[in-house]
Coordinates of C-alpha atoms and ligand atoms in Angstrom, one line a residue:
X29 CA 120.6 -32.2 -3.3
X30 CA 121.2 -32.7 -0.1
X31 CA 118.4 -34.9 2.7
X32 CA 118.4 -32.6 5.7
X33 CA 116.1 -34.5 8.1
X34 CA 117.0 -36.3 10.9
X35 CA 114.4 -38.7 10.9
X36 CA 115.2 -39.2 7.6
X37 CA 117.9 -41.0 8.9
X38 CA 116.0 -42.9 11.5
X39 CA 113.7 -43.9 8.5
X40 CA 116.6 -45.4 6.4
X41 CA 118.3 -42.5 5.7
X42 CA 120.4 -43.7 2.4
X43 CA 119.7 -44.8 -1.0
X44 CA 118.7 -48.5 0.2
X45 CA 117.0 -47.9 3.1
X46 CA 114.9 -45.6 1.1
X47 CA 114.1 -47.5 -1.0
X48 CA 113.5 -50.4 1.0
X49 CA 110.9 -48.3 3.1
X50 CA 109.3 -47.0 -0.2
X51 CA 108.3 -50.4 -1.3
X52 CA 105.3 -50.1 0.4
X53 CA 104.2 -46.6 0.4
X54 CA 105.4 -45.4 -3.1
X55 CA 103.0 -45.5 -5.5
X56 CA 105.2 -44.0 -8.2
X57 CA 106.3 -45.5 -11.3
X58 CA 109.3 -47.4 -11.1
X59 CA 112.2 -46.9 -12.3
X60 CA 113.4 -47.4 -15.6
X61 CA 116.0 -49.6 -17.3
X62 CA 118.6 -47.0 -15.8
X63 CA 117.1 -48.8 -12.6
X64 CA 117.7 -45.6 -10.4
X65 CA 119.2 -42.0 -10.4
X66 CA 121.8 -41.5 -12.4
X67 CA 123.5 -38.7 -11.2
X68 CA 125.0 -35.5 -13.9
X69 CA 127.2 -32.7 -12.6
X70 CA 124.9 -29.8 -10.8
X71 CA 126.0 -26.5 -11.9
X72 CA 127.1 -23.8 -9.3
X73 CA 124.2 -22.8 -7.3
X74 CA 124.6 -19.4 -6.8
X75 CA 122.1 -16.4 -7.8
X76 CA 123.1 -14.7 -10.8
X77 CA 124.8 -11.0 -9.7
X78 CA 122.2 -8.9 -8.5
X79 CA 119.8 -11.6 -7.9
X80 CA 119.2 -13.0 -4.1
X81 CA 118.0 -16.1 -2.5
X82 CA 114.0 -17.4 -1.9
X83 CA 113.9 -20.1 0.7
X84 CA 110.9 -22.1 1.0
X85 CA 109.2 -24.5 2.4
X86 CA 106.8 -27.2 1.8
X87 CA 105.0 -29.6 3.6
X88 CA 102.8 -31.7 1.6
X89 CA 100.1 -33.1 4.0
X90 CA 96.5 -34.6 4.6
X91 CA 94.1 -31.4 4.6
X92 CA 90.9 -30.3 4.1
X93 CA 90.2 -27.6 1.1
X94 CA 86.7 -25.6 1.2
X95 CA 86.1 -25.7 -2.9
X96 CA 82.7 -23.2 -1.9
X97 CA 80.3 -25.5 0.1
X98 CA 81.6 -28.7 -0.9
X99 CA 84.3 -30.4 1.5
X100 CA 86.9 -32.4 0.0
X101 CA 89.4 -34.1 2.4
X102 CA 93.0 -34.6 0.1
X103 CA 96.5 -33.8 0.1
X104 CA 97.9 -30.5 0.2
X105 CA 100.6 -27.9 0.6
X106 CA 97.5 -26.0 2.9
X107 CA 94.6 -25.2 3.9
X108 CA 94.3 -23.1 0.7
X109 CA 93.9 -23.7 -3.0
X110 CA 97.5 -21.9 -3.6
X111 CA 99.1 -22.6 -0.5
X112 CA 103.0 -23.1 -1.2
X113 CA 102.5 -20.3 -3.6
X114 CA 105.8 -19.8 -4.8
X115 CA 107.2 -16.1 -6.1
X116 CA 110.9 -14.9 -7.2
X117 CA 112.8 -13.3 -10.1
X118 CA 114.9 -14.8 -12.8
X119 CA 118.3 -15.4 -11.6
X120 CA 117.1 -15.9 -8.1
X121 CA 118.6 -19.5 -6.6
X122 CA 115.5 -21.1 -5.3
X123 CA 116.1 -23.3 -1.9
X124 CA 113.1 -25.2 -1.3
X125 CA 112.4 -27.4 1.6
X126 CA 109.9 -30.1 1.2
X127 CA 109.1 -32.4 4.4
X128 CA 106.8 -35.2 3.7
X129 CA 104.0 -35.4 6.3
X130 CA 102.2 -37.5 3.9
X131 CA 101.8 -41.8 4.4
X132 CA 103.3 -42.2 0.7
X133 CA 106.3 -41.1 -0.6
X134 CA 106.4 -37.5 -3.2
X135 CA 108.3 -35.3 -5.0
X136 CA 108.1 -32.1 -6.3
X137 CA 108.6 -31.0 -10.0
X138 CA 108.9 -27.4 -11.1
X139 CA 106.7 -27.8 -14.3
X140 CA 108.4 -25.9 -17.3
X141 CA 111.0 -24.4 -15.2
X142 CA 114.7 -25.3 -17.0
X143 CA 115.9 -26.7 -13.8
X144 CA 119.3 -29.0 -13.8
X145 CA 118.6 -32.6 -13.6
X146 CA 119.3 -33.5 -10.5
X147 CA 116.7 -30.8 -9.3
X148 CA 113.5 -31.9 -11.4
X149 CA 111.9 -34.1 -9.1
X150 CA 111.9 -37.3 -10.5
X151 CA 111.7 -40.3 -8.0
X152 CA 113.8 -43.1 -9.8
X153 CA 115.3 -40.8 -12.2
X154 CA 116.5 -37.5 -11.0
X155 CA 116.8 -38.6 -7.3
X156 CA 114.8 -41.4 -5.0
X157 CA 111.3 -40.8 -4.0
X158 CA 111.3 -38.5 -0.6
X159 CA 110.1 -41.2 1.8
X160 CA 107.3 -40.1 4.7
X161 CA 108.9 -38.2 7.3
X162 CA 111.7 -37.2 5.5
X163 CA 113.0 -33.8 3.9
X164 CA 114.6 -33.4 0.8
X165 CA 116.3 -29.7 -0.4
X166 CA 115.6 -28.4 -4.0
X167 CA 117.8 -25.8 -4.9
X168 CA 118.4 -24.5 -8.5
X169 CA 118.8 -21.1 -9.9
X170 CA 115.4 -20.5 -12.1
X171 CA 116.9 -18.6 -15.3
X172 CA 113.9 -17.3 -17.2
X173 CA 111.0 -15.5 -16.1
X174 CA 107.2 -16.5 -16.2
X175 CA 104.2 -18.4 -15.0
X176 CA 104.8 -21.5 -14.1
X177 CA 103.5 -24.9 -11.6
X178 CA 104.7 -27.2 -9.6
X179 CA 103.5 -30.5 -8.7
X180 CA 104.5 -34.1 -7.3
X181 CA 105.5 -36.5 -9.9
X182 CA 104.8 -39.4 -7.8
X183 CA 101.7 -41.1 -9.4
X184 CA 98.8 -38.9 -9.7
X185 CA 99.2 -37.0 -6.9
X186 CA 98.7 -34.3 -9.2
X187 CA 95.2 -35.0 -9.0
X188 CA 94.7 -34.2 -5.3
X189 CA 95.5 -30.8 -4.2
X190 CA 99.4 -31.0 -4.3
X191 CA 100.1 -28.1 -6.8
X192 CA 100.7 -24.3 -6.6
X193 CA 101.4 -21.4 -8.9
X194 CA 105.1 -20.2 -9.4
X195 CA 105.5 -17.2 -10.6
X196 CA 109.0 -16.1 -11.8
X197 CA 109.3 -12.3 -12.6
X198 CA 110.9 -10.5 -14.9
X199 CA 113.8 -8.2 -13.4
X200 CA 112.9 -5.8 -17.3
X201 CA 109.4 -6.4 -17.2
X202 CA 107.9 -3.9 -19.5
X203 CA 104.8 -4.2 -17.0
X204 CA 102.6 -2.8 -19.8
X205 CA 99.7 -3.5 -17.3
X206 CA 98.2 -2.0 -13.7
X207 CA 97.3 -5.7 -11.9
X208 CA 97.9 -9.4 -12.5
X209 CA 95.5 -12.3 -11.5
X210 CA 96.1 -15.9 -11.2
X211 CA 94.2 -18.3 -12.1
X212 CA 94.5 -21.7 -12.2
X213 CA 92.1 -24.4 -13.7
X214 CA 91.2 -27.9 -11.9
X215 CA 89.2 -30.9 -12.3
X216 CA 88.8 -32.7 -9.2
X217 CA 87.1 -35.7 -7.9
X218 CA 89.3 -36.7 -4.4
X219 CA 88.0 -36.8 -1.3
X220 CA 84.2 -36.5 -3.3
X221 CA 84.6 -38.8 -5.9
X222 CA 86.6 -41.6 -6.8
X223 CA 90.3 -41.5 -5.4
X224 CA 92.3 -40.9 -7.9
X225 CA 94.9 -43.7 -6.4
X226 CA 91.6 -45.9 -7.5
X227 CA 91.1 -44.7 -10.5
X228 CA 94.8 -45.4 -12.3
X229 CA 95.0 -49.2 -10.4
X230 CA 91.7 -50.0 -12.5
X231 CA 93.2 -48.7 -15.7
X232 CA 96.4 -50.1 -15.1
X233 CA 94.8 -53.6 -14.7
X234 CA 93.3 -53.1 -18.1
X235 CA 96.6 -53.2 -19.7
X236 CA 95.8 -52.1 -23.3
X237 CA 98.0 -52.8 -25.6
X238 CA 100.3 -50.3 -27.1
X239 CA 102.3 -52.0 -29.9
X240 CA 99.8 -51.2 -33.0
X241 CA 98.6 -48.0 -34.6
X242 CA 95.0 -47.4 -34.4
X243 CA 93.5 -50.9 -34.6
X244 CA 90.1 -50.7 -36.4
X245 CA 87.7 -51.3 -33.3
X246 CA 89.0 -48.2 -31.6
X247 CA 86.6 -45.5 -33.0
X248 CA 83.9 -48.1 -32.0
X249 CA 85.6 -48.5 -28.3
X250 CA 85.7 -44.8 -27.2
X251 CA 83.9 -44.4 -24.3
X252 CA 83.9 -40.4 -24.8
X253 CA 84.2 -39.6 -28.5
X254 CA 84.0 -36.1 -29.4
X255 CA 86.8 -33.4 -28.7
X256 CA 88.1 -36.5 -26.1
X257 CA 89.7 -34.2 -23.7
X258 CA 89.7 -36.9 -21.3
X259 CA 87.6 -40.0 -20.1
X260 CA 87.0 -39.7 -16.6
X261 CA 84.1 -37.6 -15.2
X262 CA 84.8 -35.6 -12.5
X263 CA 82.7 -34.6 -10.3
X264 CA 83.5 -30.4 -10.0
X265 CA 85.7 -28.3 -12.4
X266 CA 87.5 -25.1 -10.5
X267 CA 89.1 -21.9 -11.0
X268 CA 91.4 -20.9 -8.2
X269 CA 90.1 -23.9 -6.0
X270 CA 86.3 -22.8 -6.4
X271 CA 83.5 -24.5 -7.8
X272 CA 80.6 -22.3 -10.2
X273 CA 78.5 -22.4 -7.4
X274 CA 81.1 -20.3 -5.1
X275 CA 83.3 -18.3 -7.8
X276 CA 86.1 -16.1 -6.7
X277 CA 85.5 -12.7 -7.6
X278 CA 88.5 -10.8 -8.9
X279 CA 87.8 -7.2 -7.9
X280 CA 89.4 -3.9 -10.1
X281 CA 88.6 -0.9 -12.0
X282 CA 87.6 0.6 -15.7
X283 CA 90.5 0.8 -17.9
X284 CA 92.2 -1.2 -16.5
X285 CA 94.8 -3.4 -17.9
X286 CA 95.2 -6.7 -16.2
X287 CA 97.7 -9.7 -16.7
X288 CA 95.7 -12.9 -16.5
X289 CA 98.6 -16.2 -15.7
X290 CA 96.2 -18.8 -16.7
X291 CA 97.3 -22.5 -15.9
X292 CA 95.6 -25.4 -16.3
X293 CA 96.8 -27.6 -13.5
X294 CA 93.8 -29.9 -14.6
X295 CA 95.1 -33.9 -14.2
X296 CA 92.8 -34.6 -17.6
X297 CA 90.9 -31.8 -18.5
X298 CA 91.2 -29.1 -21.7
X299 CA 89.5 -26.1 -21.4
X300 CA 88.2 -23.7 -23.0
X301 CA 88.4 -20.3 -21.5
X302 CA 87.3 -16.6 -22.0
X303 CA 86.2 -13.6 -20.2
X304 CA 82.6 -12.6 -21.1
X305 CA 82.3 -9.2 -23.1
X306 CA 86.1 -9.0 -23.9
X307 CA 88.8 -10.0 -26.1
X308 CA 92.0 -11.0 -25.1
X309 CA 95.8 -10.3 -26.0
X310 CA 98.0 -13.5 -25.3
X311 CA 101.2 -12.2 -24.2
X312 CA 103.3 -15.7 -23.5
X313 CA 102.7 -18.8 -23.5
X314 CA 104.5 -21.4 -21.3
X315 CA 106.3 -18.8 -19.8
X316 CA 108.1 -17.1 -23.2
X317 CA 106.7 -14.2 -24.6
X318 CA 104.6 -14.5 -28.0
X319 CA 104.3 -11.8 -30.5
X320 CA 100.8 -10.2 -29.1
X321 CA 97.7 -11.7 -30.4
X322 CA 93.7 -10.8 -29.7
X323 CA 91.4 -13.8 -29.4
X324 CA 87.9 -14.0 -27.6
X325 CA 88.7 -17.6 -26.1
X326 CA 92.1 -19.8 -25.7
X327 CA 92.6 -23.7 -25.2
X328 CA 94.4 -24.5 -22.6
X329 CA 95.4 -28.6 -22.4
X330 CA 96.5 -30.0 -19.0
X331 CA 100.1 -28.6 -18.3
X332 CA 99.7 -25.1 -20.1
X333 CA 100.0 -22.0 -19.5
X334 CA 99.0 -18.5 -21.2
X335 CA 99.0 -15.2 -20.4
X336 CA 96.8 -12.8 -21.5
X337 CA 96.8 -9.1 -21.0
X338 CA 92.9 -7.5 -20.9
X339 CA 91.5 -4.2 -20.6
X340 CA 88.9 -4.2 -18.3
X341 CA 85.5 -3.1 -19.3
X342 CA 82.2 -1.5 -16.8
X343 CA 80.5 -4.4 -14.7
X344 CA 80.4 -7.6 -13.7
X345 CA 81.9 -10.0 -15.8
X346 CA 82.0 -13.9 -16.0
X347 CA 85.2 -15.7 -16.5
X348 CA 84.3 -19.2 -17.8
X349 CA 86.4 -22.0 -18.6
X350 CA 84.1 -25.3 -20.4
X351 CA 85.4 -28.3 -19.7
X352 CA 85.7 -29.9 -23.3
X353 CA 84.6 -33.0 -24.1
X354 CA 83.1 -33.6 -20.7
X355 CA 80.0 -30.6 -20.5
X356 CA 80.2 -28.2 -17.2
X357 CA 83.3 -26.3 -16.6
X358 CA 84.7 -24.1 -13.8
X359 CA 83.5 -20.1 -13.5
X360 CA 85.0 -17.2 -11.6
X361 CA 83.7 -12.9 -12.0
X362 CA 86.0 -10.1 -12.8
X363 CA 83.9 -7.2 -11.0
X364 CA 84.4 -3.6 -11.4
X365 CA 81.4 -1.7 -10.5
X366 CA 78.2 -2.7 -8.5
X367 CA 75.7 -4.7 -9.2
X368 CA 74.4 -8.3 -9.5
X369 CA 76.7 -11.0 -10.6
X370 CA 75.2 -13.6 -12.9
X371 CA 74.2 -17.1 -12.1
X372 CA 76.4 -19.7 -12.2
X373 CA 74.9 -21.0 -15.8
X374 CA 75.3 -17.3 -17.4
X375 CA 76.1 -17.6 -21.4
X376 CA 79.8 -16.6 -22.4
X377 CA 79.1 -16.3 -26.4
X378 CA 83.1 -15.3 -26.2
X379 CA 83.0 -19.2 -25.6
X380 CA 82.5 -19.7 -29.2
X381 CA 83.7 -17.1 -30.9
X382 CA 87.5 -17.0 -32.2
X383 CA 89.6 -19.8 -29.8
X384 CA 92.8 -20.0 -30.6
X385 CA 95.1 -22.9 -30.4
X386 CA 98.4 -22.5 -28.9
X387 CA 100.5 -23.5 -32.1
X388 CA 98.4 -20.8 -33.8
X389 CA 100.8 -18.2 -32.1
X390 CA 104.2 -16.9 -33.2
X391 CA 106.7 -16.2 -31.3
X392 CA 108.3 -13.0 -30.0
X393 CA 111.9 -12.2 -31.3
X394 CA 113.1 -12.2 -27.9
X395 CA 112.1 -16.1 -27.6
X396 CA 113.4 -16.9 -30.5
X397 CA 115.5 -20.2 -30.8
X398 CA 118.5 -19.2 -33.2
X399 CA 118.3 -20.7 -36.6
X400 CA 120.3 -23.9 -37.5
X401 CA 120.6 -27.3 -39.1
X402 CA 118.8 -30.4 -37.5
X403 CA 121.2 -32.4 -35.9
X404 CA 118.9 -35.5 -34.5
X405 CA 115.9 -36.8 -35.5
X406 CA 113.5 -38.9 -33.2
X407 CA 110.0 -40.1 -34.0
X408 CA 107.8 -40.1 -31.2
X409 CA 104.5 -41.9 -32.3
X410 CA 102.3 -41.7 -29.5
X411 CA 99.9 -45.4 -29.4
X412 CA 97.0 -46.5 -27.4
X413 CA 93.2 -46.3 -26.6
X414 CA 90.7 -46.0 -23.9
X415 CA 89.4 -49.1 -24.2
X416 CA 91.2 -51.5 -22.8
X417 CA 93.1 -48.7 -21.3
X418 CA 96.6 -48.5 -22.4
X419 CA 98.8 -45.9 -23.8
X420 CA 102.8 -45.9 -25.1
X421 CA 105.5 -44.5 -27.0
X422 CA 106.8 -45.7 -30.2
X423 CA 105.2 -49.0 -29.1
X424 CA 106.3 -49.4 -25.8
X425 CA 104.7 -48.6 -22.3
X426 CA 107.5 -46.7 -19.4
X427 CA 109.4 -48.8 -18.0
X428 CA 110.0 -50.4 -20.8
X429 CA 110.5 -47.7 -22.8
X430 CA 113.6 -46.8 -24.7
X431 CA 114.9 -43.4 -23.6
X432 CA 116.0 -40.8 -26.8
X433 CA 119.5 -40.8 -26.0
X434 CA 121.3 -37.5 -27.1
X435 CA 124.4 -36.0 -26.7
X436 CA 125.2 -32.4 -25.3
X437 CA 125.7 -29.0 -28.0
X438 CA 123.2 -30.7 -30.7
X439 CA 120.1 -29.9 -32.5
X440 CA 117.3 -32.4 -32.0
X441 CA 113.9 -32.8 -33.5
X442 CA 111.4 -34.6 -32.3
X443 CA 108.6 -35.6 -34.8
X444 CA 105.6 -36.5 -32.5
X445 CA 103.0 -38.3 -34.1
X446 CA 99.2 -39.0 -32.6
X447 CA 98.0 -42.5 -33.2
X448 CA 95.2 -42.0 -31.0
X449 CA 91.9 -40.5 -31.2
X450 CA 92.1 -38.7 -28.2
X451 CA 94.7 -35.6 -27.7
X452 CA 98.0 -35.7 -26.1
X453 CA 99.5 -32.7 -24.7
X454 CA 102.9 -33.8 -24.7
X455 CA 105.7 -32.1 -22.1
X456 CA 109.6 -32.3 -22.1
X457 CA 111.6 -31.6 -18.7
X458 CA 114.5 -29.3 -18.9
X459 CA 114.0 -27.4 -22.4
X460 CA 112.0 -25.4 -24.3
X461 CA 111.2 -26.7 -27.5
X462 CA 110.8 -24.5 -30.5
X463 CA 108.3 -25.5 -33.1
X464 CA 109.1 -25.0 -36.5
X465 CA 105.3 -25.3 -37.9
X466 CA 105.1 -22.3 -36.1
X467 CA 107.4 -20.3 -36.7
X468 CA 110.0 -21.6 -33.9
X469 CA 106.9 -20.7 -30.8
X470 CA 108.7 -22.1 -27.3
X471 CA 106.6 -24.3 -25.7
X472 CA 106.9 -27.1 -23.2
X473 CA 103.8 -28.4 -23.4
X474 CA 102.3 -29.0 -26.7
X475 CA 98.9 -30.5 -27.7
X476 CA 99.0 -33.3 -30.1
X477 CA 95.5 -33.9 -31.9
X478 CA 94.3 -37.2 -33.2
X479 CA 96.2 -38.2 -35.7
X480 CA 98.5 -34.7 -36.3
X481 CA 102.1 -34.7 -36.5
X482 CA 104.0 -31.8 -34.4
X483 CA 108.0 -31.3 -34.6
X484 CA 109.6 -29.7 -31.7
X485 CA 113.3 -29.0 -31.7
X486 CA 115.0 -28.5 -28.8
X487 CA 118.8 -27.6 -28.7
X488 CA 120.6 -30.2 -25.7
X489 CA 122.1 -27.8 -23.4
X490 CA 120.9 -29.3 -20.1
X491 CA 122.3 -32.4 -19.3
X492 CA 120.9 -35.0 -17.7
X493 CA 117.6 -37.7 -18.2
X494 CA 114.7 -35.9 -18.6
X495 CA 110.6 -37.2 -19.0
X496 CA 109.2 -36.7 -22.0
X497 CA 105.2 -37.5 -21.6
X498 CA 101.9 -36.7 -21.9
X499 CA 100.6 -34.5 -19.2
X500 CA 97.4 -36.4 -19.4
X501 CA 98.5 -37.7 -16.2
X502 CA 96.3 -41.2 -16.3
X503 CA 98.0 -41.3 -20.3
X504 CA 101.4 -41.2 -18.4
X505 CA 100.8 -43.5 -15.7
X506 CA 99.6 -46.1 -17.5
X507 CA 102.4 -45.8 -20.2
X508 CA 102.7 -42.8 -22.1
X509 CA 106.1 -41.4 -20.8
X510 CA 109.8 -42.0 -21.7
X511 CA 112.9 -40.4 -21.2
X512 CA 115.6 -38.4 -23.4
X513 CA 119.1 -39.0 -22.1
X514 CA 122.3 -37.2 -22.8
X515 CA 124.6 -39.7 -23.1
Ligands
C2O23 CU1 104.1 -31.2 -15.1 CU2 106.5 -34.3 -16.0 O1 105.2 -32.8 -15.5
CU24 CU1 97.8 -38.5 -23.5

């Protein structure tokens, strides 16, 4: 990783100066115990034979984005809801440029992508926060193929509009379909709402306390009981950057068979999603392939990613994704003859039919983790409550967490246990677990329900210190991450 601008230099071009300069811009966690970077060796970084090189570049920024009618001023690779939109094969090397024309410092993290560490876009863990008017190079070689996000992971500037598909192909796909469509779900409040920025310092002051279990006043304390997706109300919920009001329109023919990448790029938001008068075959999930299943609906928690393969029927057809927990959700039309489009508050029955649950799904042989003896065992009980806001890890808030330290060529389990009432869609850097409740599925991002236990077993082939965390990203700011470390 390499800084390539010269006014990088002029800012405080090393380590310190960086720093130095950051102290009053950064509004990303600090660092932890480690107290900076540490550094582990980067692999070579060439494409694998046959495979060539994608340069990119990004330049996060103040912008404008249209949601359909409503304005919101907020941070941005583009004008557009995708813009940075990144697209390669598996084994490509990825070089990607990011210049910082924002007034805080950022990052970039290739969410679910098995990156090395010193690639992952960690300010104060994987390298120091890129400082306003600076550059920093990501280059890594991207080894398996599927849909994937990136995103800062610098605060919650998730929650602005600083994140983009990535879409890694498959040099065999099987391509058992005519069209793809991507669609990404939001929840957004900046620039029309409260600033996120706001937001996380007023549930930071709360400081709840972590330490306990679930203390007996918390059922009483929930300020949004039911499915408790999240607790802040936002003020529009999106597909592909467009409110219901405005929907995208995605526009193909009879027959045919299309591949939906669905990710919810949501900063607290499940959904629920489903394509009005069909069913739909999940394909992958989280970017590994899943032994084919038909469903009429899917959750999708804040970090995930499905893909579903649908035939497409005669009409025009609503796409709807509810918000859950919260009431409204985000809408977009598949359209493939003429006709009317319903209104933006059209029934989806499909809504409430059969919706599966990620660990519900098996997966594919292909994706398979081989079979072998647990080497490691870590409990991760995940602690806290809405009210006073607070959340932790085994007990303890980041920064002063206690990183899972590992060591390289072992099995490890984590057992994650859900303390809360709410639901935690936990997300490990670097890996793909395999979960043995069901049936070894890869996932790296895995909702934890009140009160469930999930293992997840991961073999430690990656070296390096990678976050572990709830993708709730108002969970993680105000505690709920921590680290495993190969030591
Ligand atoms: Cu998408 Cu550590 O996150
Ligand atoms: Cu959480």
């Amino acid at each position: 990783m390499t800084t390539i601008s010269r006014r990088h230099v002029l800012l405080g071009g090393g380590a310190l100066g960086a720093t130095a300069l950051a102290g009053c811009v950064d509004r990303a966690p600090s660092p932890g115990p480690s107290g900076g970077p540490t550094s582990y060796p980067t692999p070579s970084l060439t494409p694998r034979a046959g495979r060539t090189t994608v340069e990119a570049a990004l330049r996060p920024r103040p912008v404008t984005l249209d949601l359909g009618g409503v304005s919101a001023p907020t941070w941005g690779y583009g004008d557009e809801w995708d813009s940075g939109l990144l697209r390669g094969t598996a084994g490509d090397l990825f070089r990607v440029d990011v210049s910082n024309e924002l007034e805080a410092s950022t990052s970039v993290h290739w969410h679910g992508v098995r990156v090395h560490h010193a690639a992952d876009g960690v300010p104060g863990v994987t390298q120091e926060p890129i400082v306003p008017g600076a550059t920093f190079r990501y280059e890594f070689v991207a080894p398996d193929p599927g849909t994937y996000f990136f995103h800062p992971h610098s605060g919650v500037q998730l929650d602005r509009g600083l994140h983009a598909p990535f879409i890694i192909d498959d040099p065999d796909e099987p391509g058992a379909y005519d069209d793809e469509w991507v669609v990404v779900l939001d929840d957004w409040t900046d620039g029309v709402g409260r600033d996120p920025d706001d937001i996380v310092a007023d549930l930071k002051a709360e400081d709840g306390d972590v330490s306990g279990g679930m203390g007996p006043g918390m059922m009483g304390g929930m300020r949004n009981p039911g499915m408790v997706s999240g607790s802040i109300e936002y003020p529009h919920f999106l597909i592909n950057g467009r409110v219901p009001a405005a929907p995208r329109t995605f526009e193909g023919r009879p027959g045919q068979r299309i591949r939906l990448r669905i990710i919810n790029a949501a900063t607290e938001t499940v959904f629920r999603i489903a394509l009005g008068g069909h069913r739909l075959t999940v394909t992958y999930t989280d970017g590994l392939p899943v032994r084919e299943r038909g469903t009429d609906a899917i959750y999708l928690a804040m970090g995930e990613r499905y893909d579903a393969v649908v035939t497409l029927g005669d009409g025009v057809f609503p796409l709807a994704a509810r918000a859950e927990g919260k009431g409204g959700g985000a809408l977009a039309f598949v359209r493939t003859a003429s006709g009317e489009a319903p209104t933006a508050n059209v029934r989806v029955p499909e809504l409430d039919g059969d919706v599966l649950l990620g660990t519900r799904l098996a997966p594919a042989e292909s994706s398979r983790l081989p079979d072998g003896d647990v080497d490691d065992t870590f409990d991760v009980r995940l602690n806290g409550q809405v009210d006073p806001y607070g959340w932790g890890i085994n007990g303890l808030k980041y920064g002063n967490h206690e990183p899972l330290d590992v060591t390289e060529g072992r099995r490890v389990r984590m057992r994650m246990t859900n303390m809360t009432m709410m639901v935690h869609p936990m997300h490990v850097h670097g890996h793909s677990w395999a979960l043995p409740g069901s049936g070894g599925l890869r996932k790296d991002t895995v909702l934890v329900a009140p009160m469930e236990t999930i293992e997840a077993d991961l073999i430690t082939d990656n070296p390096g210190e990678w976050m572990l965390h709830c993708h709730n990203l108002y969970h993680a700011e105000t505690g709920m991450m921590t680290t495993m470390r190969y030591v």
